[in-house]
Amino acid sequence: MDVVMYEVHVKGFSKLLPGVPEELRGSYAGLAHPTSIAHFKRLGVTTLSLLPVHYCIDEPHLAERGLHNYWGYNTLGFFCPDPRWAKAEHRNDPTAVTAEFRQMVNALHAAGLEVVLDVVYNHTPEGNEFGPTLSFRGLDNITWYRLAADDKGRYENLTGCGNTVRCSQPRVAQFVLDSLRYWVADMGVDGFRFDLAPVLGRTRQGYDSNAAFFTALRQDPVLAGVHLIAEPWDAAYDGYQVGRFPGRFLEWNDKFRDAVRGYWLGAGAGVGRGEFARRFMASSDVFHHGQRLPTASVNFVAVHDGFTLADLTSYSTKHNQANGEDNRDGRDGELAANFGAEGPTDDAAVNATRQRVRHALLATLLLAQGTPMLCAGDEIANSQGGNNNAYCQDNATTWLNWEQADFRMTELVAQLLALRASEPLLRHPRWFASGPGDACIAWYAPSGHEMTPHDWHDAGQRAFGAQLREAGASAPRLMIVFNPDAEPLPFLLCNGPWQLVLDSSGESAAPLVLAGQPLNVPARSLLVLRHP
């Protein structure tokens, strides 16, 4: 199955969703309501990646400000679904909360949808050595936490959260595996996305892809068939481990995010054709080793952490004042562009440009090789008002705004995923090659010739195209053309004829283009053509 992931918050998705009864909105039951399921099926996604649903508590600094940890990355109960996301009548009854969660999973499965949980085994809410004693610190501090080598009274902080769980300790590893098995065997989930995943493989010598925890995970029969997805970085000096996870792991690929943003948004000098092409083809320079496949690259443009897709094209800087940290929190350097106005505007030209770029970003994400991941709300142009770290905003900032939804985006996502499903070359299970008999890709300049080394290094030219050929075929099957520039351009096509099947800008008709004829490629657009 071609996995198409959809990262979603249980509450935020349905809290304001028309068609879901008021008493179910924002709950596990609301996420599995027929109205919610109809939206997922309309899009064509296959796998819901839920933000943390383990029992979570608020950090002291949030409680002091009257805020709450909405995202949930502060787990205290590793075998318990968070009662906050159950129906109001169930929240004080753990048995009812658990039953509602199971019913949600069953309903989603019945609709053909998988459920993946975002899990946090890298730290606990006990903070640093001055934090509260809530669980493991009071039970067996030296077993559960990584302590400084030169001072056992201090914690190693490889997570940015004050402490680091000692996953290399056998009893700790057993606890984590027991938790994972419980959520699969008893609750029915289909996989896990591991927050700050390098912590799982840390030994005293640093990160080790052959660490004992990974070996135990690989050998566990209950976990043998589930999705394993890594956030492949933590806060250690060697924290960036993209491409270095073992076996079945898929990995969030921030190189894809930055290249795609830089190419279409033109941040700084913009991203060149070579870097963009590598990321579009599943980052073989990162993942093509051992037995790993293109699907190892989890491609994304926006996720919960950072700007939404709409805000990425509406704000040049973050606006996190509501978080109470004087706008110091959140990621700088989002590679964003506002196209002439910061935030909402009545300028029709600015809004048209924003929409065009959003469409190109979505098309790139959903047609690239690898495993695509869409962030909930991006398919309706949902905004968080420029807040790129809304972890503590359990309010209209993070609840999807269905009243102002841009359903043109929804239709585009559905069209793109239908095209992806119908064309095996857009979800190829193996790496493209250049040998005879292999599925191949060839890159073309707008003048119609194959890209040369000079073309790849020409920073002044950014438009180009790719022809994809099936294994053993004498002619290419698909052509994808990219034009990130602000003006349309003629693109000379070879190996035709070609039938235009998708224009992300919505400008083009669908003519038959013969070989040797120029095709007018609209500004800031991605085109897909098929050999008739």
XYZ file of C-alpha atoms in Angstrom:
532
model
C 0.000 0.000 0.000
C 1.181 3.523 -0.823
C 1.128 5.272 2.558
C -0.120 8.867 2.580
C 0.123 10.281 6.084
C -2.102 12.945 7.626
C -0.766 14.513 10.829
C -3.705 15.550 12.981
C -4.639 16.634 16.507
C -7.609 14.713 17.909
C -9.295 17.791 19.349
C -8.287 20.392 16.800
C -9.669 18.541 13.805
C -13.317 18.249 14.819
C -13.765 20.934 17.489
C -15.365 23.312 14.964
C -16.339 20.809 12.276
C -19.929 21.210 11.021
C -21.753 17.918 10.783
C -20.217 16.514 13.963
C -22.640 16.704 16.928
C -21.615 19.274 19.518
C -21.122 16.664 22.243
C -18.654 14.737 20.069
C -16.584 17.623 18.773
C -12.934 17.598 19.779
C -13.036 13.999 20.990
C -11.869 10.563 19.925
C -15.464 9.914 18.899
C -15.467 13.140 16.889
C -12.382 12.119 14.936
C -14.114 8.874 13.978
C -17.495 10.456 13.202
C -18.761 9.771 9.652
C -18.318 13.463 8.762
C -14.635 13.306 9.733
C -14.097 10.009 7.959
C -15.774 11.361 4.824
C -13.211 14.178 4.745
C -10.264 11.797 5.104
C -11.611 9.565 2.344
C -12.331 12.542 0.104
C -8.695 13.592 0.390
C -7.301 10.130 -0.295
C -5.034 9.862 2.764
C -4.403 6.397 4.185
C -2.854 6.880 7.611
C -3.724 9.270 10.440
C -0.686 10.266 12.500
C -2.163 11.481 15.786
C -0.348 14.027 17.909
C 0.354 12.541 21.365
C -2.619 10.860 23.017
C -0.846 9.380 26.044
C -1.853 10.900 29.380
C -0.045 14.232 29.638
C 0.315 17.001 32.218
C 1.103 20.699 31.918
C 4.549 22.119 32.586
C 4.702 24.416 35.650
C 5.511 27.499 33.559
C 2.357 26.976 31.504
C 0.182 26.568 34.574
C 1.553 29.864 35.891
C 0.367 31.601 32.705
C -3.009 29.901 32.607
C -2.006 27.906 29.519
C -2.062 24.173 28.769
C 0.131 21.724 26.890
C -2.194 21.250 23.941
C 0.160 19.234 21.751
C 0.786 16.678 24.505
C 4.553 16.179 24.379
C 4.819 15.806 28.164
C 3.745 12.226 28.840
C 3.157 10.925 32.349
C 0.957 7.889 31.647
C 2.404 5.641 28.938
C -0.446 3.109 29.041
C -3.350 5.526 29.271
C -5.187 7.567 26.603
C -5.471 11.242 27.476
C -8.919 11.824 29.029
C -8.947 15.419 27.758
C -9.755 14.151 24.276
C -12.661 11.933 25.321
C -16.299 12.993 25.329
C -17.152 15.110 28.387
C -19.282 12.338 29.887
C -16.320 9.916 29.753
C -13.435 12.052 31.030
C -13.687 11.018 34.677
C -14.023 7.319 33.871
C -10.756 5.720 32.680
C -12.585 2.629 31.438
C -14.905 4.757 29.307
C -11.977 6.788 27.934
C -10.174 3.608 26.913
C -13.318 2.207 25.319
C -13.874 5.414 23.342
C -10.308 5.306 22.050
C -10.718 1.684 20.956
C -14.006 2.519 19.249
C -12.262 5.335 17.366
C -9.551 2.990 16.115
C -12.115 0.376 15.101
C -14.217 2.913 13.189
C -11.186 4.280 11.352
C -10.047 0.760 10.499
C -13.511 -0.068 9.185
C -13.135 2.894 6.830
C -9.762 1.624 5.612
C -7.692 4.146 7.581
C -4.617 3.373 9.679
C -3.811 4.970 13.045
C -0.255 5.924 14.025
C 0.554 7.447 17.417
C 3.129 10.151 18.112
C 4.896 8.840 21.223
C 7.251 10.531 23.680
C 9.671 8.135 25.352
C 12.624 10.538 25.351
C 11.775 12.572 28.474
C 9.201 12.826 31.262
C 7.467 15.770 33.006
C 9.903 15.560 35.938
C 12.142 18.167 34.317
C 15.733 18.699 35.419
C 17.257 17.921 38.811
C 15.199 20.756 40.313
C 11.910 19.551 38.854
C 8.997 17.813 40.573
C 9.122 14.197 41.697
C 6.198 12.563 39.914
C 7.190 9.048 38.923
C 10.517 7.532 37.896
C 12.704 9.928 39.884
C 11.119 8.702 43.090
C 11.248 5.057 42.056
C 14.766 4.577 40.678
C 16.387 7.772 39.465
C 19.713 6.283 38.387
C 18.029 3.581 36.296
C 15.516 5.768 34.490
C 17.512 8.896 33.643
C 20.802 9.704 31.969
C 22.943 11.415 34.600
C 26.013 13.558 34.039
C 29.181 11.464 34.056
C 30.968 13.858 36.405
C 28.022 14.640 38.691
C 25.288 12.079 39.356
C 23.195 14.855 40.842
C 22.716 16.467 37.418
C 20.710 15.250 34.457
C 21.919 15.081 30.894
C 19.528 17.219 28.895
C 19.576 15.810 25.360
C 15.925 16.669 24.779
C 15.655 20.345 25.696
C 13.104 19.311 28.342
C 15.393 18.948 31.370
C 15.926 15.185 31.422
C 16.636 12.271 29.101
C 15.170 8.794 29.530
C 17.875 6.104 29.678
C 16.638 3.773 26.947
C 19.910 1.815 26.965
C 19.012 0.421 30.408
C 17.345 -3.003 29.963
C 14.476 -2.349 32.384
C 13.709 0.983 30.747
C 13.818 -0.571 27.290
C 11.465 -3.309 28.505
C 9.050 -0.656 29.806
C 9.027 1.174 26.461
C 8.495 -2.061 24.535
C 5.707 -3.094 26.911
C 4.006 0.242 26.269
C 4.323 -0.124 22.496
C 2.981 -3.674 22.621
C 0.008 -2.543 24.707
C -1.014 0.088 22.170
C -0.780 -2.431 19.337
C -2.210 -5.555 20.971
C -4.836 -3.979 23.236
C -5.671 -0.684 21.532
C -5.233 -1.730 17.914
C -2.965 1.011 16.559
C -0.898 0.516 13.421
C 2.386 2.191 14.282
C 4.333 4.911 16.017
C 6.121 8.143 15.296
C 8.927 8.519 17.850
C 9.533 12.042 19.119
C 13.259 12.945 19.345
C 14.008 9.398 18.259
C 17.834 9.419 18.551
C 17.348 9.172 22.333
C 16.156 5.596 21.782
C 19.549 4.653 20.347
C 21.850 6.567 22.673
C 24.674 4.808 24.473
C 27.516 6.349 26.452
C 29.403 6.657 23.153
C 26.601 8.581 21.437
C 23.915 7.584 18.967
C 24.169 4.007 17.663
C 21.833 2.686 14.952
C 22.657 -0.813 16.228
C 21.743 -0.018 19.825
C 20.161 -2.754 21.918
C 16.774 -1.040 21.934
C 16.562 -1.153 18.137
C 17.547 -4.828 18.151
C 14.822 -5.640 20.677
C 12.298 -3.625 18.679
C 13.201 -5.463 15.483
C 12.841 -8.862 17.133
C 9.527 -8.238 18.886
C 6.788 -10.333 17.205
C 3.933 -8.033 18.274
C 5.623 -5.031 16.678
C 6.861 -6.840 13.579
C 4.316 -5.399 11.157
C 3.694 -1.891 12.456
C 4.911 1.425 11.078
C 8.025 2.818 12.774
C 8.673 6.495 12.061
C 11.510 8.548 13.505
C 11.839 12.222 14.189
C 15.563 11.819 13.516
C 17.013 14.558 15.699
C 17.329 15.497 19.349
C 19.115 18.266 21.268
C 22.514 16.589 21.689
C 25.692 17.802 19.997
C 25.336 14.907 17.545
C 21.574 15.140 17.499
C 21.028 15.328 13.736
C 20.683 11.721 12.557
C 18.608 11.955 9.363
C 19.214 8.861 7.231
C 20.843 6.885 10.042
C 17.946 4.884 11.446
C 17.873 1.120 11.008
C 15.767 -1.322 9.057
C 12.076 -0.579 8.752
C 12.197 2.955 10.088
C 10.796 5.783 8.020
C 12.218 9.204 8.858
C 10.939 12.750 8.796
C 13.019 14.452 6.105
C 13.596 18.119 6.886
C 15.913 18.368 3.886
C 12.826 17.916 1.705
C 10.983 20.616 3.661
C 13.752 23.178 3.343
C 14.493 22.491 -0.319
C 10.853 22.665 -1.379
C 10.237 25.833 0.608
C 13.384 27.446 -0.712
C 12.582 26.526 -4.315
C 8.991 27.795 -4.422
C 9.232 30.636 -1.909
C 12.595 31.895 -3.127
C 13.931 32.521 0.361
C 17.365 34.135 0.129
C 18.891 33.205 -3.208
C 16.452 30.324 -3.571
C 17.204 26.633 -3.895
C 18.789 25.404 -7.103
C 17.523 22.725 -9.429
C 19.972 20.069 -8.260
C 19.016 20.237 -4.596
C 15.311 20.363 -5.415
C 15.587 17.370 -7.778
C 17.394 15.265 -5.146
C 14.685 15.918 -2.579
C 11.850 15.382 -5.077
C 13.277 11.946 -5.852
C 13.308 10.798 -2.187
C 16.785 12.017 -1.193
C 18.824 9.074 -2.423
C 21.966 10.762 -1.082
C 20.492 10.337 2.408
C 18.494 7.108 2.285
C 19.856 4.947 -0.558
C 22.028 2.579 1.455
C 21.628 -0.914 2.803
C 18.144 -2.227 2.063
C 16.370 1.103 2.494
C 13.754 2.162 -0.040
C 12.498 5.569 -1.228
C 9.585 5.263 1.196
C 12.067 5.798 4.053
C 11.843 9.533 3.309
C 8.779 11.025 4.995
C 8.293 14.183 2.970
C 6.568 17.217 4.431
C 6.293 20.944 3.827
C 4.507 21.821 7.073
C 3.801 19.941 10.306
C 2.381 20.809 13.725
C 5.702 22.383 14.708
C 6.133 25.531 12.609
C 4.036 27.575 10.222
C 0.964 26.102 8.607
C 1.088 26.014 4.811
C -1.154 29.081 4.639
C 0.995 30.996 7.128
C 4.145 29.977 5.280
C 2.909 32.083 2.366
C 1.359 34.880 4.485
C 3.968 35.743 7.120
C 7.679 36.403 6.864
C 8.264 36.198 10.623
C 6.698 34.347 13.536
C 4.019 35.939 15.735
C 4.057 33.943 18.974
C 3.204 36.665 21.496
C 0.201 34.699 22.805
C 2.574 32.035 24.143
C 3.787 34.438 26.816
C 7.505 34.333 25.995
C 7.826 37.703 24.236
C 8.004 35.967 20.847
C 11.310 34.287 21.764
C 9.979 30.755 21.382
C 9.455 28.949 18.106
C 11.708 28.345 15.162
C 13.401 31.218 13.388
C 14.310 30.857 9.740
C 11.059 29.336 8.449
C 12.053 30.109 4.820
C 8.677 31.828 4.529
C 7.462 34.668 2.298
C 4.462 36.984 2.666
C 4.479 38.228 -0.970
C 4.001 41.863 -0.058
C 1.851 42.011 3.072
C 2.311 40.541 6.547
C -0.723 38.447 7.399
C -4.247 38.762 5.989
C -4.734 41.318 3.223
C -7.391 42.527 0.796
C -4.821 42.868 -1.971
C -6.138 40.579 -4.709
C -2.761 40.224 -6.416
C -1.033 39.193 -3.184
C -3.758 36.672 -2.392
C -3.609 35.217 -5.903
C 0.155 34.749 -5.646
C -0.169 33.117 -2.243
C -2.740 30.669 -3.524
C -0.652 29.808 -6.568
C 2.408 29.063 -4.428
C 0.381 27.000 -1.946
C -0.890 24.890 -4.820
C 2.644 24.359 -6.130
C 3.856 23.363 -2.664
C 1.047 20.834 -2.290
C 1.646 19.410 -5.762
C 5.349 18.975 -5.049
C 4.664 17.274 -1.730
C 2.041 14.848 -2.990
C 3.731 13.871 -6.266
C 7.295 13.442 -4.969
C 8.896 10.033 -4.483
C 8.847 8.880 -0.874
C 6.122 8.907 1.776
C 4.082 12.127 1.748
C 2.739 13.636 4.968
C 0.073 16.325 4.908
C -0.555 18.452 7.996
C -4.235 18.657 8.947
C -5.695 21.984 7.911
C -3.284 22.639 5.083
C -5.880 21.213 2.707
C -8.253 24.059 3.687
C -5.615 26.835 3.992
C -5.992 26.926 7.775
C -4.070 29.707 9.539
C -2.688 30.012 13.062
C -2.222 33.764 12.735
C 1.518 33.410 12.265
C 2.065 31.425 15.481
C 4.677 28.797 14.627
C 4.860 27.198 18.079
C 1.228 26.844 19.122
C 1.879 23.993 21.570
C 0.074 25.821 24.379
C -2.888 27.216 22.427
C -5.964 25.095 23.104
C -8.281 27.565 21.411
C -9.312 28.921 18.020
C -5.639 29.412 17.125
C -5.180 25.668 16.679
C -8.710 24.395 16.079
C -9.270 24.011 12.351
C -11.408 26.861 11.041
C -13.915 25.180 8.754
C -15.983 28.351 8.294
C -13.149 30.006 6.385
C -11.956 26.849 4.634
C -10.599 27.178 1.112
C -12.084 24.039 -0.414
C -10.259 24.684 -3.668
C -7.223 23.405 -1.798
C -9.192 20.356 -0.689
C -10.138 19.545 -4.258
C -6.542 19.972 -5.391
C -5.300 17.555 -2.717
C -7.918 15.012 -3.771
C -6.937 15.445 -7.429
C -3.238 15.088 -6.657
C -3.677 11.975 -4.536
C -5.960 10.408 -7.136
C -3.262 11.048 -9.742
C -0.626 9.573 -7.432
C -2.770 6.480 -6.895
C -3.344 6.017 -10.625
C 0.302 6.377 -11.683
C 2.735 3.821 -10.219
C 5.690 5.928 -11.395
C 4.702 8.610 -8.859
C 5.036 6.111 -5.997
C 7.752 3.853 -7.295
C 8.787 1.194 -4.754
C 12.433 1.153 -5.875
C 15.084 3.732 -6.594
C 15.085 5.106 -10.118
C 18.154 4.078 -12.102
C 19.797 4.835 -15.418
C 20.498 1.283 -16.554
C 18.670 -0.548 -19.354
C 15.461 -2.164 -18.192
C 15.189 0.013 -15.069
C 12.588 2.653 -14.334
C 14.389 5.829 -15.333
C 14.184 9.555 -14.940
C 15.659 12.157 -17.282
C 15.819 15.876 -16.560
C 15.222 18.584 -19.179
C 15.917 22.296 -19.476
C 13.209 24.630 -20.883
C 15.050 24.666 -24.228
C 14.194 20.965 -24.620
C 17.639 19.421 -24.137
C 18.670 17.088 -21.345
C 20.200 18.895 -18.403
C 23.992 19.251 -18.561
C 26.375 19.861 -15.651
C 26.340 23.530 -16.651
C 22.539 23.584 -16.422
C 22.544 22.041 -12.973
C 24.904 24.725 -11.696
C 23.273 27.680 -13.472
C 21.819 29.643 -10.542
C 20.111 32.063 -12.910
C 17.760 29.412 -14.304
C 15.383 27.539 -12.014
C 12.642 26.055 -14.214
C 13.137 22.493 -15.456
C 11.305 19.235 -16.095
C 11.513 15.505 -15.463
C 10.494 12.641 -17.735
C 9.691 9.337 -16.012
C 9.866 6.068 -17.928
C 8.574 2.694 -16.827
C 10.938 -0.263 -16.698
C 11.403 -1.727 -20.171
C 9.414 1.013 -21.904
C 10.768 2.637 -25.053
C 9.144 6.015 -24.357
C 8.598 8.042 -21.183
C 5.230 7.775 -19.463
C 5.049 11.040 -17.504
C 6.579 14.489 -17.580
C 6.572 16.926 -14.671
C 7.487 20.569 -15.284
C 8.432 23.013 -12.517
C 8.392 26.804 -12.899
C 9.017 28.645 -9.599
C 9.536 32.020 -11.287
C 7.143 34.973 -11.224
C 6.676 34.920 -15.009
C 5.378 32.259 -17.412
C 7.857 30.643 -19.764
C 7.824 28.510 -22.924
C 9.037 24.954 -22.403
C 10.036 22.928 -25.458
C 8.839 19.335 -25.127
C 10.555 16.314 -26.637
C 9.585 12.633 -26.826
C 5.950 13.609 -27.344
C 3.117 13.827 -27.907
C 1.981 14.832 -24.418
C -1.436 15.299 -22.822
C -1.654 17.839 -20.006
C -3.356 16.230 -16.998
C -2.625 18.688 -14.180
C -1.718 22.355 -13.831
C -1.323 23.418 -10.200
C -2.108 27.039 -11.128
C -5.397 26.112 -12.778
C -4.609 28.316 -15.782
C -3.990 25.836 -18.567
C -6.454 24.002 -20.730
C -5.654 20.382 -21.579
C -4.232 20.419 -25.106
C -2.335 17.708 -26.872
C 1.224 18.962 -27.212
C 3.326 17.419 -29.968
C 7.043 16.771 -29.692
C 9.111 19.817 -30.538
C 6.334 22.258 -29.699
C 6.638 24.747 -26.851
C 4.269 24.561 -23.907
C 3.436 27.763 -22.047
C 4.142 27.052 -18.373
C 2.332 29.476 -16.044
C 4.248 31.333 -13.366
C 4.783 29.542 -10.060
C 3.268 26.301 -11.258
C 3.821 22.564 -11.524
C 2.495 20.738 -14.590
C 2.027 17.012 -15.135
C 1.782 15.572 -18.652
C 1.085 12.014 -19.727
C 1.983 10.110 -22.858
C -1.431 9.451 -24.481
